[in-house]
Amino acid sequence: MTTVHFGLYGLGTMGSALAQNIAEKGFHLHVSSLHAEDTDRFLSKSDGLNESFTPHRSLTGMTKTMPGPRVIILLVPAGDAVEDSIAEARPHMRPGDVIIDAGNANFHDTRRHALALEAMGLAYLGMGVSGGEEGARTGPAMMVGGTQSVWDGVRPLVEAIAAKYEGVPCVDRVGPDGAGHLVKTVHNGIEYADMQLIAETYGVMRDGLGMMPAAIGDVFGAWNKGPLQSYLVEITGAVLNTDDPTTGKPLVEMILDRAGQKGTGRWTAIEALQLGVSVSTIEAAVSARVWSAAKPVRQTGEAIFSPLRESVELGTDQLEQALLAARIISHSQGFDLLVAASRAYDWSLDLARCAEIWRAGCIIRSALLNDIAAAFRAGPPDDVLCFAPSMVTRLQEALPALRAVVGAATSAGHPVPALSAALSWFDGMTQGSGTADLIQGQRDFFGRHGFERFDGGAGHHGPWAD
Ligand SMILES: NC(=O)C1=CN([C@@H]2O[C@H](COP(=O)(O)OP(=O)(O)OC[C@H]3O[C@@H](n4cnc5c(N)ncnc54)[C@H](OP(=O)(O)O)[C@@H]3O)[C@@H](O)[C@H]2O)C=CC1
Ligand SMILES: O=C(CO)[C@H](O)[C@H](O)COP(=O)(O)O
């Protein structure tokens, strides 16, 4: 059997952790980074593993000197860094060699690279990796796109480094070329929604119930033992219970309320709009990050309107149920996008397998995902997760709380954009007779766009009065 030689380029947060994980699982790895001193620093931090690494001063040097067949794993930022890395490595690669982009790439770029490299006899895998630094070091979840034979060649290493859920590796080839990066992008869209839903719930407790960070942290800690059990709820409790060593205050009170974003949430919303899918909770989360960034403008608005932020009468049990309902709805929206992308790109995505991959290692891992996987194995009505019997039961229990929380928070002036978007999406998607009859009437009135009639046919026009 041919021995495949692996190289990893990009020894930043994720690349360093993944390289150490690979070495720990008994694989030899060639390593290099944009700056040679980063490779030196990486080696100095990799005590006990250094015999597993062959360091190189540059990507060119690594690709040229590595014996073939070569598999080069890139862990660099999306966009120009990936383009530059491929351009640098490609001239030194031979037919049969593989490049794996293990960063958060836009899946349209991955499709383009796969096509171009395959035309040259090279292979390209787009592999979304989730789990942050700790996940990369100890076992991330990974979503792979590419051809089956190329996946089969790298599978032993990738499965070895992956998180395991009851012994099953949280990685798979989910489809061709860009499929893995699209599934990772949707994972991140759901991650954005979940983080925003949690933040809104924290806001209601802080500003509507007057609770202190540590007390809120304890509530999240307790919720993590129930149906909301998840990595994000767990770390929320930990963040809220951490004090600032300098001031002694709760650390969260010293963190500026301006959230960053690198693009995957936005890509999810853009792709959904392109494919005609509503991911309104995810869109609300992206928008909330956008307005979080405009702090001076928010401060001007507050000075002009002096809005009242009143207390609310809500129990934490209602907030828990509201968060659960909204979490189910935001996952349902993410899976709707996977269904649409699978159809549009002819990927035959196995939705249950995607949910299974996310059960461990990744940022959105939660108790809910095992039930979501089971729901997709059974096949929910119209492929809509919210319509699966197990989700219907939970939603029927939890929706009254979501209505109470959105109603109370909105009346009292507390922004809950993702919670309310989830509720409105649910109400719209369960309203058999909606209000688009009027939209169609308006469209025909001003533009003769035509409408369908209940009693038959399309392309009708109204006898509109002037
Ligand atoms: N951090 C996380 O939690 C996660 C990140 N990811 C994704 O993994 C990838 C790597 O992220 P992360 O490790 O956090 O990022 P880091 O910034 O920590 O590391 C990126 C590495 O790429 C190098 N780099 C930057 N620009 C170029 C370039 N033009 N050409 C070659 N190398 C370049 C950086 O060098 P320098 O330091 O000089 O800039 C650094 O060595 C990204 O796509 C990210 O979105 C995925 C999952 C989780
Ligand atoms: O992919 C990830 C986790 O799954 C990364 O942590 C990603 O950087 C998160 O996105 P953003 O920086 O936009 O919040």
XYZ file of C-alpha atoms and ligand atoms in Angstrom:
528
model
C 0.000 0.000 0.000
C 1.240 3.502 -0.855
C 2.173 5.624 2.147
C 0.542 9.041 2.064
C 2.594 11.938 3.464
C 0.754 14.706 5.287
C 1.782 18.347 5.600
C 0.010 21.149 7.466
C 0.392 24.822 6.550
C -0.783 27.608 8.883
C 0.351 27.171 12.486
C -2.067 29.657 14.052
C -4.677 28.799 16.674
C -6.373 25.969 14.783
C -3.391 24.717 12.771
C -1.151 24.314 15.838
C -3.831 22.476 17.801
C -4.772 20.226 14.893
C -1.110 19.433 14.178
C -0.583 18.356 17.802
C -3.753 16.251 17.662
C -2.515 14.543 14.460
C 0.894 13.836 16.013
C -0.656 12.500 19.191
C -2.654 9.995 17.138
C 0.628 8.566 15.808
C 0.904 10.215 12.386
C 4.019 11.922 11.079
C 3.402 15.482 9.875
C 5.358 18.034 7.836
C 4.614 21.542 9.146
C 5.151 25.106 7.981
C 3.636 28.551 8.387
C 3.651 31.965 6.734
C 6.421 33.122 9.097
C 9.197 30.621 9.864
C 9.410 31.898 13.450
C 5.827 30.708 14.000
C 6.999 27.202 13.145
C 9.831 27.551 15.691
C 7.347 28.793 18.305
C 5.019 25.897 17.502
C 7.814 23.365 17.987
C 8.810 24.947 21.285
C 5.208 24.456 22.507
C 4.932 20.860 21.330
C 6.945 19.059 23.998
C 6.916 15.307 23.639
C 5.520 15.425 20.111
C 8.378 17.013 18.176
C 9.694 13.731 16.775
C 6.421 13.505 14.862
C 7.060 16.759 12.992
C 9.308 17.634 10.060
C 9.472 21.449 10.064
C 9.958 23.525 6.911
C 10.703 27.229 6.483
C 8.007 27.816 3.843
C 5.091 26.199 2.028
C 7.184 26.023 -1.133
C 10.004 24.291 0.743
C 7.600 21.868 2.370
C 5.761 20.956 -0.820
C 8.978 20.581 -2.832
C 10.740 18.325 -0.348
C 7.889 16.211 0.977
C 7.855 12.745 -0.549
C 4.740 11.915 -2.560
C 1.902 11.282 -2.599
C 1.353 14.499 -0.617
C -1.660 15.739 1.270
C -1.354 19.423 2.223
C -3.787 20.616 4.913
C -4.338 24.391 4.882
C -5.379 26.185 8.070
C -5.286 29.801 6.984
C -8.009 32.470 6.821
C -10.600 32.215 4.049
C -10.157 34.227 0.858
C -6.784 35.600 -0.228
C -4.766 33.422 2.155
C -6.275 30.259 0.679
C -5.845 31.568 -2.879
C -2.183 32.475 -2.188
C -1.464 29.137 -0.505
C -2.908 27.103 -3.370
C -0.985 29.212 -5.900
C 2.256 28.634 -3.947
C 1.850 24.879 -3.458
C 0.345 23.895 -6.797
C 3.444 24.125 -9.042
C 5.247 21.595 -6.816
C 2.409 19.097 -6.600
C 2.038 15.996 -8.727
C -1.002 14.129 -10.035
C -2.661 12.281 -7.166
C -1.599 14.865 -4.585
C -4.319 16.437 -2.438
C -4.947 19.870 -0.935
C -7.384 20.031 2.006
C -8.755 23.435 2.950
C -9.581 22.905 6.619
C -10.506 26.548 7.280
C -13.927 28.187 7.130
C -14.100 28.736 3.379
C -17.020 30.064 1.390
C -18.244 26.899 -0.342
C -18.482 28.659 -3.718
C -14.690 29.162 -3.546
C -14.254 25.499 -2.632
C -16.294 24.391 -5.654
C -14.143 26.590 -7.898
C -10.865 25.263 -6.462
C -12.005 21.645 -6.678
C -12.887 22.051 -10.349
C -9.639 23.837 -11.226
C -7.347 21.433 -9.371
C -9.126 18.316 -10.582
C -8.584 19.552 -14.146
C -4.832 19.474 -13.344
C -4.941 15.927 -11.960
C -4.796 17.154 -8.354
C -7.481 16.625 -5.746
C -9.145 19.093 -3.406
C -11.165 18.507 -0.269
C -13.090 21.257 1.529
C -13.196 20.254 5.181
C -15.073 22.345 7.731
C -13.599 21.909 11.213
C -15.496 22.902 14.352
C -14.632 22.897 18.003
C -12.385 25.909 18.412
C -8.834 25.489 19.692
C -9.696 22.875 22.309
C -11.730 20.836 19.828
C -8.934 20.929 17.253
C -6.490 19.714 19.913
C -8.601 16.946 21.428
C -11.155 16.042 18.762
C -13.170 18.354 16.503
C -16.253 17.633 14.401
C -15.473 17.770 10.679
C -17.572 17.987 7.533
C -15.838 16.914 4.351
C -16.657 17.687 0.719
C -14.841 15.999 -2.166
C -14.682 12.819 -4.189
C -15.196 9.500 -2.413
C -11.846 8.009 -3.457
C -9.888 11.005 -2.174
C -11.847 10.901 1.096
C -11.099 7.187 1.433
C -7.363 7.976 1.154
C -7.299 10.487 4.035
C -10.080 8.964 6.116
C -7.904 6.961 8.580
C -6.085 10.097 9.729
C -9.160 12.325 9.788
C -11.271 9.786 11.684
C -8.451 9.256 14.169
C -8.322 12.949 15.106
C -12.107 13.479 15.180
C -14.340 13.706 18.241
C -16.249 10.496 18.942
C -19.897 10.211 19.937
C -20.450 6.830 21.569
C -17.430 5.586 19.595
C -18.632 6.956 16.230
C -16.265 9.541 14.664
C -17.867 12.965 14.277
C -16.683 13.306 10.702
C -17.864 12.161 7.319
C -17.801 12.971 3.651
C -21.140 14.719 3.326
C -21.003 15.241 -0.440
C -18.800 16.468 -3.310
C -16.613 19.596 -3.622
C -18.222 22.440 -1.583
C -20.716 20.328 0.397
C -18.515 20.075 3.504
C -17.901 23.817 3.668
C -21.594 24.589 3.154
C -22.553 22.221 5.988
C -19.916 23.909 8.182
C -21.234 27.335 7.170
C -24.768 26.333 8.189
C -23.351 24.924 11.455
C -21.903 28.377 12.084
C -25.199 30.054 11.146
C -26.932 27.935 13.784
C -24.056 28.792 16.162
C -24.695 32.527 15.585
C -28.430 32.032 16.274
C -27.850 29.984 19.421
C -25.347 32.508 20.795
C -27.723 35.400 20.088
C -30.713 33.574 21.646
C -28.606 32.918 24.750
C -27.439 36.552 24.829
C -31.019 37.832 24.579
C -32.069 35.545 27.424
C -29.147 36.874 29.483
C -30.287 40.421 28.619
C -33.821 39.763 29.880
C -32.429 38.320 33.134
C -29.955 41.205 33.573
C -32.157 44.154 32.597
C -35.681 42.791 33.084
C -35.200 40.701 36.213
C -32.299 42.712 37.672
C -30.098 39.638 38.169
C -26.319 39.806 38.674
C -23.968 37.974 36.252
C -23.047 35.198 38.692
C -26.697 34.494 39.469
C -27.472 34.355 35.737
C -24.439 32.096 35.296
C -25.868 29.752 37.927
C -29.169 29.619 36.020
C -27.320 28.643 32.839
C -25.363 26.087 34.853
C -28.620 24.535 36.044
C -30.119 24.619 32.523
C -27.092 22.700 31.295
C -28.333 19.707 33.257
C -31.715 19.716 31.448
C -33.042 19.772 27.884
C -30.833 22.765 27.011
C -27.656 20.775 27.783
C -25.060 22.018 25.317
C -21.548 23.369 25.016
C -22.753 26.941 24.449
C -25.009 26.944 27.536
C -22.172 25.393 29.561
C -19.606 28.032 28.558
C -22.180 30.800 29.070
C -22.418 29.738 32.710
C -18.627 29.706 32.966
C -18.206 33.127 31.309
C -20.812 34.719 33.609
C -19.171 33.218 36.692
C -15.702 34.573 35.880
C -14.367 37.657 37.683
C -11.957 40.202 36.252
C -8.597 39.754 38.068
C -7.849 43.506 37.710
C -11.059 45.038 39.065
C -12.626 42.083 40.874
C -15.871 42.808 39.013
C -17.673 40.170 36.942
C -15.524 39.954 33.788
C -18.536 40.205 31.481
C -19.160 43.729 32.829
C -15.681 44.750 31.628
C -16.113 43.354 28.095
C -17.184 45.896 25.485
C -20.599 44.998 24.024
C -19.377 44.881 20.407
C -19.316 41.433 18.763
C -16.987 40.564 15.905
C -17.765 38.314 12.975
C -15.642 36.716 10.300
C -18.326 35.930 7.719
C -19.848 32.477 8.105
C -23.111 33.745 9.662
C -23.460 36.287 6.877
C -22.702 33.615 4.240
C -25.484 31.452 5.721
C -27.995 34.287 5.401
C -26.822 35.191 1.891
C -27.002 31.597 0.669
C -30.453 31.159 2.205
C -31.740 34.248 0.422
C -30.168 33.044 -2.844
C -31.890 29.674 -2.501
C -35.245 31.126 -1.393
C -35.087 29.789 2.168
C -36.013 31.752 5.295
C -33.421 31.551 8.072
C -34.836 34.579 9.859
C -33.466 33.679 13.301
C -29.956 33.363 11.875
C -30.428 36.622 9.928
C -31.540 38.320 13.164
C -28.387 37.059 14.874
C -26.172 38.428 12.095
C -28.024 41.770 12.210
C -27.664 41.917 15.993
C -23.885 41.542 15.630
C -23.964 44.344 13.059
C -25.810 46.724 15.378
C -23.667 45.645 18.317
C -20.698 47.003 16.367
C -22.373 50.432 16.048
C -21.986 51.301 19.738
C -21.624 55.113 19.311
C -24.805 55.182 17.187
C -26.664 53.122 19.809
C -25.502 55.578 22.459
C -26.784 58.513 20.371
C -30.147 56.740 19.972
C -30.350 56.139 23.705
C -29.641 59.800 24.428
C -32.358 60.947 21.984
C -35.135 58.554 22.998
C -34.223 57.736 26.624
C -36.159 54.489 26.178
C -37.779 52.918 29.203
C -36.422 49.502 30.063
C -38.911 48.179 32.522
C -38.781 45.108 34.668
C -40.538 41.972 33.445
C -42.550 39.364 35.290
C -41.075 36.135 34.024
C -39.769 33.013 35.686
C -36.453 31.463 34.692
C -38.387 28.288 33.866
C -40.241 30.284 31.172
C -36.946 31.607 29.817
C -35.579 28.064 29.693
C -38.568 26.827 27.707
C -38.494 29.877 25.410
C -34.817 29.262 24.652
C -35.509 25.616 23.913
C -38.351 26.438 21.490
C -36.245 29.037 19.687
C -33.285 26.643 19.527
C -35.427 23.991 17.835
C -36.759 26.590 15.382
C -33.298 27.945 14.487
C -31.993 24.421 13.892
C -35.056 23.774 11.732
C -34.194 26.827 9.634
C -30.582 25.704 9.238
C -31.695 22.264 8.091
C -34.145 23.881 5.643
C -31.143 25.529 4.053
C -29.286 22.207 3.870
C -32.323 20.646 2.165
C -32.451 23.475 -0.394
C -28.697 23.405 -1.068
C -28.748 19.636 -1.437
C -31.451 19.950 -4.093
C -29.853 22.926 -5.843
C -26.398 21.334 -6.071
C -27.558 17.720 -6.384
C -25.626 16.648 -3.280
C -27.997 14.103 -1.687
C -27.011 15.359 1.773
C -27.775 12.893 4.551
C -29.355 15.300 7.057
C -29.375 12.751 9.873
C -25.642 12.203 9.375
C -25.002 15.960 9.481
C -26.820 16.107 12.834
C -24.850 13.069 14.029
C -21.538 14.717 13.128
C -22.548 17.711 15.272
C -23.300 15.614 18.386
C -19.745 15.953 19.733
C -16.640 18.063 19.201
C -18.291 21.080 17.603
C -19.478 24.383 19.058
C -23.218 23.641 18.662
C -23.049 20.187 20.235
C -26.091 19.643 22.418
C -28.423 16.999 23.780
C -30.936 18.081 21.137
C -28.790 16.945 18.221
C -29.218 13.245 18.908
C -32.997 13.726 18.746
C -32.626 15.799 15.590
C -30.611 12.998 13.992
C -33.337 10.503 14.942
C -36.008 12.839 13.573
C -34.252 13.013 10.200
C -33.684 9.237 10.147
C -37.481 8.868 10.456
C -38.069 11.628 7.852
C -40.119 14.576 9.113
C -43.168 15.789 7.110
C -42.016 17.991 4.196
C -38.430 17.563 5.484
C -39.164 20.237 8.105
C -37.544 19.472 11.451
C -40.222 21.347 13.447
C -42.843 18.962 12.027
C -41.106 15.798 13.300
C -43.282 14.204 16.028
C -40.591 14.483 18.722
C -40.131 18.196 17.974
C -43.900 18.825 17.802
C -44.253 17.518 21.360
C -41.440 19.745 22.642
C -42.672 22.798 20.747
C -46.234 22.405 21.993
C -44.870 22.403 25.539
C -42.396 25.243 25.069
C -44.164 27.690 22.722
C -46.390 29.319 25.384
C -43.201 30.326 27.196
C -41.658 31.708 23.997
C -44.810 33.809 23.446
C -44.724 35.020 27.062
C -41.029 35.939 26.903
C -41.225 37.723 23.537
C -44.396 39.544 24.627
C -43.054 40.627 28.014
C -39.586 41.590 26.751
C -40.975 43.571 23.822
C -43.509 45.427 25.996
C -40.789 46.309 28.487
C -38.342 47.575 25.826
C -35.786 44.761 25.859
C -34.539 43.817 22.355
C -35.141 40.152 21.535
C -34.643 40.055 17.744
C -33.750 36.367 17.429
C -36.364 35.110 19.908
C -39.084 37.127 18.168
C -37.869 36.130 14.682
C -38.077 32.481 15.727
C -41.620 32.928 17.020
C -42.784 34.816 13.921
C -41.207 32.224 11.636
C -43.034 29.494 13.514
C -46.355 31.358 13.366
C -45.893 32.003 9.642
C -44.900 28.426 8.846
C -47.934 27.048 10.668
C -50.509 29.461 9.187
C -52.269 27.552 6.420
C -53.973 30.697 5.124
C -51.600 33.641 5.140
C -51.684 37.231 3.940
C -49.844 36.926 0.614
C -53.220 37.116 -1.172
C -53.028 40.844 -0.536
C -49.367 41.022 -1.664
C -50.400 39.384 -4.943
C -53.263 41.848 -5.334
C -50.869 44.748 -4.786
C -48.322 43.316 -7.240
C -50.949 42.915 -9.906
C -52.370 46.376 -9.210
C -49.111 48.209 -9.763
C -47.322 45.944 -12.180
C -49.817 43.521 -13.811
C -47.707 40.669 -12.313
C -50.758 38.355 -12.327
C -52.051 36.090 -9.579
C -53.313 32.546 -9.072
C -56.955 31.977 -8.043
C -58.328 29.346 -5.658
C -60.844 28.390 -8.315
C -58.155 27.688 -10.856
C -55.279 28.852 -13.003
C -52.496 31.419 -12.866
C -51.920 34.711 -14.689
C -55.216 36.325 -13.650
C -55.529 40.083 -13.407
C -57.866 42.204 -11.334
C -60.437 44.697 -12.456
C -58.642 47.288 -10.332
C -60.183 50.715 -9.935
C -57.875 53.637 -10.862
N -10.326 29.934 15.751
C -11.391 29.129 15.687
O -12.088 28.875 16.710
C -11.764 28.475 14.413
C -11.227 28.873 13.203
N -11.575 28.220 12.053
C -11.009 28.600 10.763
O -9.688 28.051 10.685
C -8.856 28.907 9.866
C -7.649 29.328 10.678
O -8.134 30.053 11.795
P -7.247 30.378 13.078
O -6.270 29.305 13.316
O -8.202 30.750 14.148
O -6.498 31.703 12.590
P -5.074 32.273 13.072
O -5.097 33.706 12.688
O -4.797 31.917 14.462
O -4.041 31.493 12.140
C -4.030 31.655 10.752
C -2.649 31.363 10.223
O -2.661 31.685 8.825
C -1.631 32.638 8.584
N -1.956 33.521 7.465
C -2.623 34.695 7.471
N -2.682 35.196 6.227
C -2.015 34.340 5.436
C -1.702 34.336 4.064
N -2.101 35.314 3.241
N -1.003 33.287 3.565
C -0.596 32.292 4.385
N -0.849 32.252 5.705
C -1.557 33.260 6.218
C -1.477 33.383 9.878
O -0.264 34.080 9.936
P -0.207 35.468 10.769
O -0.308 35.071 12.192
O 1.064 36.065 10.382
O -1.394 36.297 10.314
C -1.573 32.226 10.866
O -0.401 31.498 10.905
C -9.767 30.058 9.443
O -10.350 29.783 8.205
C -10.835 30.084 10.523
O -12.034 30.682 10.085
C -12.447 27.159 12.051
C -13.000 26.723 13.219
C -12.728 27.358 14.490
O -15.933 28.309 13.034
C -15.855 28.628 14.181
C -16.524 27.834 15.216
O -17.365 26.890 14.673
C -15.036 29.818 14.551
O -14.871 30.003 15.897
C -15.492 31.053 13.876
O -14.449 31.984 13.880
C -16.715 31.676 14.522
O -17.226 32.673 13.722
P -17.096 34.224 14.073
O -15.633 34.503 14.294
O -17.675 34.900 12.882
O -17.907 34.430 15.330
